[in-house]
Amino acid sequence: MTFLLLCFEFAKIGLFSFGGGYATLPFLYHMSEVYGWFSSNELSQMLAVSSITPGPVGLNVATFAGFKTAGILGSFCATMSIMLPSFFFVLLVSKMLKKFKDSPVLNSIMYTLRPVCAAMLAAVAFRLFLESVVKFNNFSDFVFNNVDFKAFLLFVILLIFSLKIKKDPLIYLAFGAIAGILLHFGHLFA
Amino acid sequence: MKIKLSELFFVCVKIGALLLGGGYVIVPLLVSEFSEKRAWLSREEIIDFYAMGQCIPGIIAPNTIMLAGYKLRGKTGAFCALLGLTLAPFVAILLIASFVSLLLKSVVVNDIFWGVNVAVIILIILTVKEVWSVSIIDKLTMLFFLTAFFMCIFGISPAIIILLAVLLGTLRAKFLKGEAK
């Protein structure tokens, strides 16, 4: 039963997510809340791994989440299911390329869809920021001293860097990893 | 000249293995492998496929490479391209996922993930910024943005939010068409 549900949920992500790899994240957070296959903490670990291994982040997170839920077969199901709707769309769209590009209905849908996708991504960024930097879970047990100020500092540095120059995503990931290693050795010597 | 499926597959495996830092580098990789090295497609075609890959649901990089595969060898081509692209990342994730509990015992790895996680937040913000610049163009789109943001924060299923947006877009098209008449 888990496999069927897994396939169904990932096919749903494939059908409803627009706007790149991170667009699948709102669905995965929702999934972790509804089914408890993995915690949101595990999801941020998966996200970190998926960002530094080759391949599109969305696909990698799906593979990982599937593995977490139901082992190797689970990861296979998740990867295939998330791609299935896109595959059919590709077949459909390729046949009527011209019509698809100039369709007023499609243009109108993109007009409403794009801001919504941006908003869902912004909500994910907001949530990740709260979880991994501010260490905020809910109002009742929020402790100011829990705030990870080192993470906050790194965040601000990277943000300023991103405003000044926009480079390859790899640079940000490498910078983050190096900061992590430096922090590690800082701990050793402290 | 018919392109060999095996060659298509292996080129896509290579692209999948080189696709570092998310799916963004798919365009330069496709241009280099499909256009410059093999002259299968023109650069313009690839950029068109990328634009279209964003309009169909799912993940952009696989969408783009499937569209390219379809152009080259039809349905089988699209499927081959997808399998090829998926192979290396799939194996990499399986390997890491099998050892992740061991890896996480290592403090260094945890600290690396700590830094990478912060970097990922920045990458997501950059994506939002990019989408923002082409999508929030008037008061109405701003309203859509805010509504969807709070719906998402309050835990409404993303599928429902997307469905509502598609429905709204379709209704708007009908309305605009009626107005034009």
Tab-separated table of C-alpha atoms in Angstrom:
chain	number	residue	atom	x	y	z
A	1	MET	CA	0.000	0.000	0.000
A	2	THR	CA	2.834	2.358	0.870
A	3	PHE	CA	4.240	1.917	-2.638
A	4	LEU	CA	0.974	2.846	-4.317
A	5	LEU	CA	0.606	5.877	-2.084
A	6	LEU	CA	4.237	6.800	-2.697
A	7	CYS	CA	3.792	6.584	-6.483
A	8	PHE	CA	0.567	8.554	-6.309
A	9	GLU	CA	2.040	11.325	-4.151
A	10	PHE	CA	5.150	11.713	-6.309
A	11	ALA	CA	3.132	11.671	-9.523
A	12	LYS	CA	1.102	14.468	-7.936
A	13	ILE	CA	4.298	16.450	-7.378
A	14	GLY	CA	5.313	15.858	-10.986
A	15	LEU	CA	1.959	17.081	-12.201
A	16	PHE	CA	1.589	20.136	-9.988
A	17	SER	CA	5.079	21.531	-9.487
A	18	PHE	CA	6.184	24.356	-11.741
A	19	GLY	CA	9.391	26.344	-11.775
A	20	GLY	CA	12.418	24.179	-11.236
A	21	GLY	CA	13.930	21.827	-8.703
A	22	TYR	CA	13.093	23.708	-5.552
A	23	ALA	CA	9.445	23.924	-6.628
A	24	THR	CA	8.963	20.361	-5.413
A	25	LEU	CA	9.870	21.345	-1.846
A	26	PRO	CA	6.499	22.742	-0.716
A	27	PHE	CA	4.985	19.383	-1.707
A	28	LEU	CA	7.634	17.431	0.181
A	29	TYR	CA	7.120	19.491	3.336
A	30	HIS	CA	3.410	18.907	3.029
A	31	MET	CA	4.091	15.196	2.529
A	32	SER	CA	6.244	15.012	5.657
A	33	GLU	CA	3.432	16.614	7.660
A	34	VAL	CA	0.668	14.424	6.269
A	35	TYR	CA	2.358	11.008	6.126
A	36	GLY	CA	5.353	11.319	8.440
A	37	TRP	CA	7.552	9.321	6.032
A	38	PHE	CA	10.404	11.633	6.973
A	39	SER	CA	10.757	14.597	9.316
A	40	SER	CA	11.278	18.163	8.122
A	41	ASN	CA	14.718	17.957	9.700
A	42	GLU	CA	15.550	14.927	7.555
A	43	LEU	CA	14.193	16.805	4.582
A	44	SER	CA	16.722	19.602	5.051
A	45	GLN	CA	19.496	16.998	5.234
A	46	MET	CA	18.233	15.441	2.011
A	47	LEU	CA	18.127	18.883	0.469
A	48	ALA	CA	21.754	19.544	1.428
A	49	VAL	CA	22.901	16.197	-0.025
A	50	SER	CA	20.804	16.680	-3.163
A	51	SER	CA	22.293	20.103	-3.762
A	52	ILE	CA	25.887	18.896	-3.766
A	53	THR	CA	25.427	15.673	-5.754
A	54	PRO	CA	25.051	15.844	-9.546
A	55	GLY	CA	21.603	16.076	-11.100
A	56	PRO	CA	18.559	18.303	-10.791
A	57	VAL	CA	17.783	18.990	-7.124
A	58	GLY	CA	14.102	18.101	-7.492
A	59	LEU	CA	14.877	14.698	-8.924
A	60	ASN	CA	17.577	14.014	-6.321
A	61	VAL	CA	15.339	14.926	-3.409
A	62	ALA	CA	12.640	12.655	-4.830
A	63	THR	CA	15.100	9.751	-5.119
A	64	PHE	CA	16.291	10.364	-1.569
A	65	ALA	CA	12.821	10.779	-0.092
A	66	GLY	CA	11.693	7.587	-1.839
A	67	PHE	CA	14.692	5.746	-0.379
A	68	LYS	CA	13.931	7.078	3.084
A	69	THR	CA	10.325	5.928	2.788
A	70	ALA	CA	10.712	2.482	1.235
A	71	GLY	CA	14.312	1.607	0.348
A	72	ILE	CA	15.739	1.144	-3.145
A	73	LEU	CA	12.411	0.160	-4.690
A	74	GLY	CA	10.900	3.241	-3.050
A	75	SER	CA	13.506	5.505	-4.617
A	76	PHE	CA	12.874	3.922	-8.020
A	77	CYS	CA	9.107	4.404	-7.664
A	78	ALA	CA	9.501	8.012	-6.535
A	79	THR	CA	11.875	8.951	-9.377
A	80	MET	CA	9.744	7.315	-12.057
A	81	SER	CA	6.456	8.649	-10.694
A	82	ILE	CA	7.662	12.231	-10.435
A	83	MET	CA	8.768	12.157	-14.091
A	84	LEU	CA	5.758	10.331	-15.519
A	85	PRO	CA	3.388	13.326	-15.884
A	86	SER	CA	6.167	15.435	-17.457
A	87	PHE	CA	6.902	12.641	-19.927
A	88	PHE	CA	3.315	12.655	-21.164
A	89	PHE	CA	3.283	16.435	-21.311
A	90	VAL	CA	6.439	16.342	-23.429
A	91	LEU	CA	4.802	13.939	-25.892
A	92	LEU	CA	1.696	16.119	-25.996
A	93	VAL	CA	3.495	19.439	-26.314
A	94	SER	CA	6.014	18.261	-28.909
A	95	LYS	CA	3.143	17.370	-31.240
A	96	MET	CA	1.580	20.816	-31.127
A	97	LEU	CA	4.576	22.994	-30.504
A	98	LYS	CA	3.450	26.113	-32.373
A	99	LYS	CA	-0.084	26.077	-31.056
A	100	PHE	CA	1.127	25.611	-27.515
A	101	LYS	CA	3.510	28.541	-27.635
A	102	ASP	CA	0.960	31.114	-28.842
A	103	SER	CA	-2.077	29.863	-26.925
A	104	PRO	CA	-3.804	32.770	-25.084
A	105	VAL	CA	-5.174	30.370	-22.459
A	106	LEU	CA	-1.670	29.125	-21.704
A	107	ASN	CA	-0.354	32.673	-21.501
A	108	SER	CA	-3.098	33.592	-19.081
A	109	ILE	CA	-2.409	30.506	-16.972
A	110	MET	CA	1.283	31.375	-16.842
A	111	TYR	CA	0.305	34.890	-15.752
A	112	THR	CA	-1.476	33.549	-12.655
A	113	LEU	CA	0.788	30.554	-12.109
A	114	ARG	CA	4.188	32.257	-12.048
A	115	PRO	CA	3.570	34.582	-9.060
A	116	VAL	CA	2.004	31.672	-7.194
A	117	CYS	CA	5.097	29.505	-7.810
A	118	ALA	CA	7.360	32.348	-6.718
A	119	ALA	CA	5.278	32.690	-3.548
A	120	MET	CA	5.464	28.981	-2.745
A	121	LEU	CA	9.236	29.058	-3.177
A	122	ALA	CA	9.482	32.158	-1.007
A	123	ALA	CA	7.491	30.318	1.659
A	124	VAL	CA	9.993	27.434	1.510
A	125	ALA	CA	12.942	29.829	1.863
A	126	PHE	CA	11.180	31.493	4.801
A	127	ARG	CA	10.540	28.161	6.429
A	128	LEU	CA	14.096	26.890	5.930
A	129	PHE	CA	15.409	30.169	7.327
A	130	LEU	CA	13.257	29.795	10.439
A	131	GLU	CA	14.215	26.164	10.903
A	132	SER	CA	17.926	26.147	10.273
A	133	VAL	CA	18.946	29.688	11.220
A	134	VAL	CA	16.480	31.031	13.769
A	135	LYS	CA	15.722	27.538	15.182
A	136	PHE	CA	12.102	28.554	15.467
A	137	ASN	CA	9.488	25.802	15.681
A	138	ASN	CA	6.554	27.534	17.305
A	139	PHE	CA	5.870	30.530	19.490
A	140	SER	CA	5.540	28.545	22.708
A	141	ASP	CA	9.069	27.160	22.835
A	142	PHE	CA	11.030	29.808	20.985
A	143	VAL	CA	14.263	30.639	22.812
A	144	PHE	CA	16.242	33.622	21.635
A	145	ASN	CA	19.494	31.996	22.729
A	146	ASN	CA	18.846	29.109	20.329
A	147	VAL	CA	19.249	31.377	17.335
A	148	ASP	CA	22.247	30.166	15.352
A	149	PHE	CA	24.132	33.452	14.994
A	150	LYS	CA	26.948	31.869	13.008
A	151	ALA	CA	24.404	30.626	10.473
A	152	PHE	CA	22.804	34.065	10.470
A	153	LEU	CA	26.169	35.688	9.784
A	154	LEU	CA	26.874	33.249	6.942
A	155	PHE	CA	23.396	33.961	5.563
A	156	VAL	CA	23.992	37.722	5.586
A	157	ILE	CA	27.434	37.374	3.973
A	158	LEU	CA	26.065	35.148	1.195
A	159	LEU	CA	23.088	37.448	0.708
A	160	ILE	CA	25.308	40.500	0.280
A	161	PHE	CA	27.521	38.477	-2.046
A	162	SER	CA	24.478	37.514	-4.123
A	163	LEU	CA	23.377	41.147	-4.397
A	164	LYS	CA	26.789	42.259	-5.631
A	165	ILE	CA	27.567	39.479	-8.064
A	166	LYS	CA	25.399	36.695	-9.322
A	167	LYS	CA	27.502	33.676	-10.150
A	168	ASP	CA	27.264	29.954	-10.532
A	169	PRO	CA	25.162	28.237	-7.806
A	170	LEU	CA	28.167	25.988	-7.202
A	171	ILE	CA	30.070	28.921	-5.702
A	172	TYR	CA	27.438	29.405	-3.022
A	173	LEU	CA	27.371	25.711	-2.179
A	174	ALA	CA	31.174	25.542	-2.043
A	175	PHE	CA	31.300	28.659	0.121
A	176	GLY	CA	28.742	27.133	2.506
A	177	ALA	CA	30.662	23.855	2.679
A	178	ILE	CA	33.962	25.642	3.337
A	179	ALA	CA	32.341	27.768	6.041
A	180	GLY	CA	31.096	24.516	7.601
A	181	ILE	CA	34.592	22.994	7.555
A	182	LEU	CA	36.117	26.153	9.046
A	183	LEU	CA	33.500	26.098	11.784
A	184	HIS	CA	34.389	22.471	12.436
A	185	PHE	CA	38.075	23.191	12.924
A	186	GLY	CA	37.166	26.266	14.939
A	187	HIS	CA	35.373	23.904	17.335
A	188	LEU	CA	38.396	21.634	17.537
A	189	PHE	CA	40.737	24.407	18.540
A	190	ALA	CA	38.331	26.247	20.813
B	1	MET	CA	21.049	10.602	-40.646
B	2	LYS	CA	19.416	8.764	-37.793
B	3	ILE	CA	20.980	9.307	-34.404
B	4	LYS	CA	21.772	6.112	-32.514
B	5	LEU	CA	19.687	5.646	-29.373
B	6	SER	CA	22.706	4.266	-27.537
B	7	GLU	CA	24.716	7.382	-28.348
B	8	LEU	CA	21.838	9.620	-27.230
B	9	PHE	CA	21.601	7.636	-24.001
B	10	PHE	CA	25.303	7.863	-23.184
B	11	VAL	CA	25.524	11.569	-23.957
B	12	CYS	CA	22.604	12.087	-21.575
B	13	VAL	CA	24.343	9.993	-18.910
B	14	LYS	CA	27.338	12.305	-19.265
B	15	ILE	CA	25.129	15.389	-18.954
B	16	GLY	CA	23.446	13.909	-15.867
B	17	ALA	CA	26.830	13.298	-14.230
B	18	LEU	CA	28.031	16.818	-15.012
B	19	LEU	CA	24.861	18.539	-13.865
B	20	LEU	CA	26.237	20.089	-10.701
B	21	GLY	CA	24.647	22.794	-8.601
B	22	GLY	CA	21.059	22.015	-9.509
B	23	GLY	CA	19.478	21.924	-12.922
B	24	TYR	CA	20.516	25.394	-14.025
B	25	VAL	CA	23.515	24.309	-16.089
B	26	ILE	CA	21.396	22.133	-18.387
B	27	VAL	CA	21.423	24.763	-21.155
B	28	PRO	CA	25.207	25.217	-21.468
B	29	LEU	CA	25.682	21.438	-21.208
B	30	LEU	CA	23.081	20.722	-23.899
B	31	VAL	CA	24.530	23.398	-26.152
B	32	SER	CA	28.003	21.925	-25.775
B	33	GLU	CA	26.997	18.255	-26.226
B	34	PHE	CA	24.013	18.422	-28.611
B	35	SER	CA	24.926	21.454	-30.644
B	36	GLU	CA	28.656	22.200	-30.645
B	37	LYS	CA	30.068	18.673	-30.469
B	38	ARG	CA	27.418	16.835	-32.479
B	39	ALA	CA	25.328	19.346	-34.419
B	40	TRP	CA	22.126	17.479	-33.537
B	41	LEU	CA	20.252	20.679	-32.658
B	42	SER	CA	20.825	24.404	-32.958
B	43	ARG	CA	21.480	26.601	-29.941
B	44	GLU	CA	18.166	28.423	-30.555
B	45	GLU	CA	16.239	25.152	-30.506
B	46	ILE	CA	17.802	24.257	-27.163
B	47	ILE	CA	16.915	27.630	-25.644
B	48	ASP	CA	13.354	27.186	-26.936
B	49	PHE	CA	13.145	23.752	-25.319
B	50	TYR	CA	14.372	25.234	-22.043
B	51	ALA	CA	11.694	27.948	-22.147
B	52	MET	CA	9.065	25.328	-22.886
B	53	GLY	CA	10.439	23.022	-20.199
B	54	GLN	CA	9.496	25.726	-17.708
B	55	CYS	CA	5.903	25.873	-18.942
B	56	ILE	CA	5.159	22.192	-18.517
B	57	PRO	CA	4.835	20.696	-15.049
B	58	GLY	CA	7.713	18.888	-13.399
B	59	ILE	CA	11.426	19.524	-13.108
B	60	ILE	CA	12.958	21.797	-15.735
B	61	ALA	CA	16.203	19.980	-16.603
B	62	PRO	CA	14.584	16.603	-17.360
B	63	ASN	CA	11.753	18.376	-19.198
B	64	THR	CA	14.264	20.174	-21.412
B	65	ILE	CA	16.284	17.075	-22.230
B	66	MET	CA	13.113	15.059	-22.950
B	67	LEU	CA	11.943	17.719	-25.408
B	68	ALA	CA	15.361	17.561	-27.081
B	69	GLY	CA	15.245	13.741	-27.094
B	70	TYR	CA	11.762	13.815	-28.635
B	71	LYS	CA	12.933	16.103	-31.399
B	72	LEU	CA	15.802	13.712	-32.208
B	73	ARG	CA	14.140	10.287	-31.936
B	74	GLY	CA	10.474	10.689	-30.974
B	75	LYS	CA	8.955	8.931	-27.943
B	76	THR	CA	11.833	6.472	-27.554
B	77	GLY	CA	14.281	9.355	-27.795
B	78	ALA	CA	12.521	11.269	-25.028
B	79	PHE	CA	12.491	8.174	-22.841
B	80	CYS	CA	16.162	7.395	-23.555
B	81	ALA	CA	17.173	10.951	-22.733
B	82	LEU	CA	15.244	10.816	-19.456
B	83	LEU	CA	16.772	7.473	-18.430
B	84	GLY	CA	20.247	8.694	-19.324
B	85	LEU	CA	19.915	11.935	-17.403
B	86	THR	CA	18.536	10.154	-14.326
B	87	LEU	CA	21.117	7.355	-14.128
B	88	ALA	CA	24.172	9.041	-12.554
B	89	PRO	CA	22.262	11.209	-10.031
B	90	PHE	CA	20.128	8.187	-9.058
B	91	VAL	CA	23.147	6.008	-8.321
B	92	ALA	CA	24.903	8.846	-6.470
B	93	ILE	CA	21.898	9.438	-4.218
B	94	LEU	CA	21.435	5.715	-3.538
B	95	LEU	CA	25.077	5.397	-2.486
B	96	ILE	CA	24.920	8.413	-0.209
B	97	ALA	CA	21.494	7.509	1.167
B	98	SER	CA	22.771	4.055	2.144
B	99	PHE	CA	25.618	5.554	4.118
B	100	VAL	CA	23.925	8.707	5.326
B	101	SER	CA	23.453	7.540	8.909
B	102	LEU	CA	27.178	6.727	9.029
B	103	LEU	CA	28.058	10.015	7.365
B	104	LEU	CA	25.922	11.984	9.792
B	105	LYS	CA	27.842	10.511	12.724
B	106	SER	CA	30.838	12.394	11.407
B	107	VAL	CA	30.905	15.887	12.841
B	108	VAL	CA	32.667	17.339	9.794
B	109	VAL	CA	29.913	16.155	7.462
B	110	ASN	CA	27.297	17.675	9.758
B	111	ASP	CA	29.142	20.980	9.723
B	112	ILE	CA	29.412	20.871	5.929
B	113	PHE	CA	25.655	20.279	5.713
B	114	TRP	CA	25.154	23.172	8.116
B	115	GLY	CA	26.905	25.530	5.679
B	116	VAL	CA	25.353	24.012	2.566
B	117	ASN	CA	21.886	24.428	4.063
B	118	VAL	CA	22.424	28.159	4.486
B	119	ALA	CA	23.714	28.350	0.897
B	120	VAL	CA	20.608	26.506	-0.319
B	121	ILE	CA	18.377	29.154	1.286
B	122	ILE	CA	20.267	31.799	-0.701
B	123	LEU	CA	19.890	29.761	-3.906
B	124	ILE	CA	16.144	29.510	-3.345
B	125	ILE	CA	15.948	33.267	-2.712
B	126	LEU	CA	17.844	33.841	-5.979
B	127	THR	CA	15.346	31.615	-7.808
B	128	VAL	CA	12.461	33.562	-6.261
B	129	LYS	CA	14.111	36.811	-7.381
B	130	GLU	CA	14.484	35.519	-10.912
B	131	VAL	CA	10.886	34.315	-11.149
B	132	TRP	CA	9.726	37.516	-9.433
B	133	SER	CA	11.263	39.740	-12.096
B	134	VAL	CA	9.214	38.128	-14.876
B	135	SER	CA	6.049	37.355	-12.925
B	136	ILE	CA	5.167	40.144	-10.485
B	137	ILE	CA	4.309	42.730	-13.109
B	138	ASP	CA	1.240	44.482	-11.687
B	139	LYS	CA	-0.958	44.797	-8.572
B	140	LEU	CA	-2.945	41.684	-9.427
B	141	THR	CA	0.115	39.445	-9.665
B	142	MET	CA	1.372	40.956	-6.392
B	143	LEU	CA	-1.939	39.998	-4.812
B	144	PHE	CA	-1.581	36.440	-6.162
B	145	PHE	CA	1.907	36.272	-4.710
B	146	LEU	CA	0.850	37.390	-1.230
B	147	THR	CA	-2.228	35.158	-1.152
B	148	ALA	CA	-0.270	32.078	-2.220
B	149	PHE	CA	2.534	32.878	0.223
B	150	PHE	CA	0.204	32.943	3.215
B	151	MET	CA	-1.792	29.924	2.013
B	152	CYS	CA	1.486	28.008	1.852
B	153	ILE	CA	2.658	29.216	5.266
B	154	PHE	CA	-0.658	28.119	6.780
B	155	GLY	CA	-0.189	24.600	5.452
B	156	ILE	CA	-2.681	24.475	2.582
B	157	SER	CA	-1.794	21.689	0.161
B	158	PRO	CA	0.443	23.045	-2.645
B	159	ALA	CA	-1.503	20.971	-5.187
B	160	ILE	CA	-4.666	22.865	-4.260
B	161	ILE	CA	-2.898	26.230	-4.562
B	162	ILE	CA	-1.580	25.314	-8.030
B	163	LEU	CA	-4.995	24.028	-9.143
B	164	LEU	CA	-6.625	27.280	-8.012
B	165	ALA	CA	-4.031	29.280	-9.963
B	166	VAL	CA	-4.601	27.236	-13.130
B	167	LEU	CA	-8.367	27.603	-12.751
B	168	LEU	CA	-8.042	31.348	-12.221
B	169	GLY	CA	-5.806	31.645	-15.287
B	170	THR	CA	-8.268	29.735	-17.442
B	171	LEU	CA	-11.197	31.865	-16.240
B	172	ARG	CA	-9.163	35.014	-16.894
B	173	ALA	CA	-8.471	33.861	-20.474
B	174	LYS	CA	-12.201	33.283	-21.025
B	175	PHE	CA	-12.978	36.691	-19.544
B	176	LEU	CA	-10.381	38.466	-21.704
B	177	LYS	CA	-11.697	36.695	-24.792
B	178	GLY	CA	-15.242	37.781	-23.934
B	179	GLU	CA	-14.094	41.352	-23.445
B	180	ALA	CA	-12.310	41.418	-26.786
B	181	LYS	CA	-15.507	40.454	-28.625
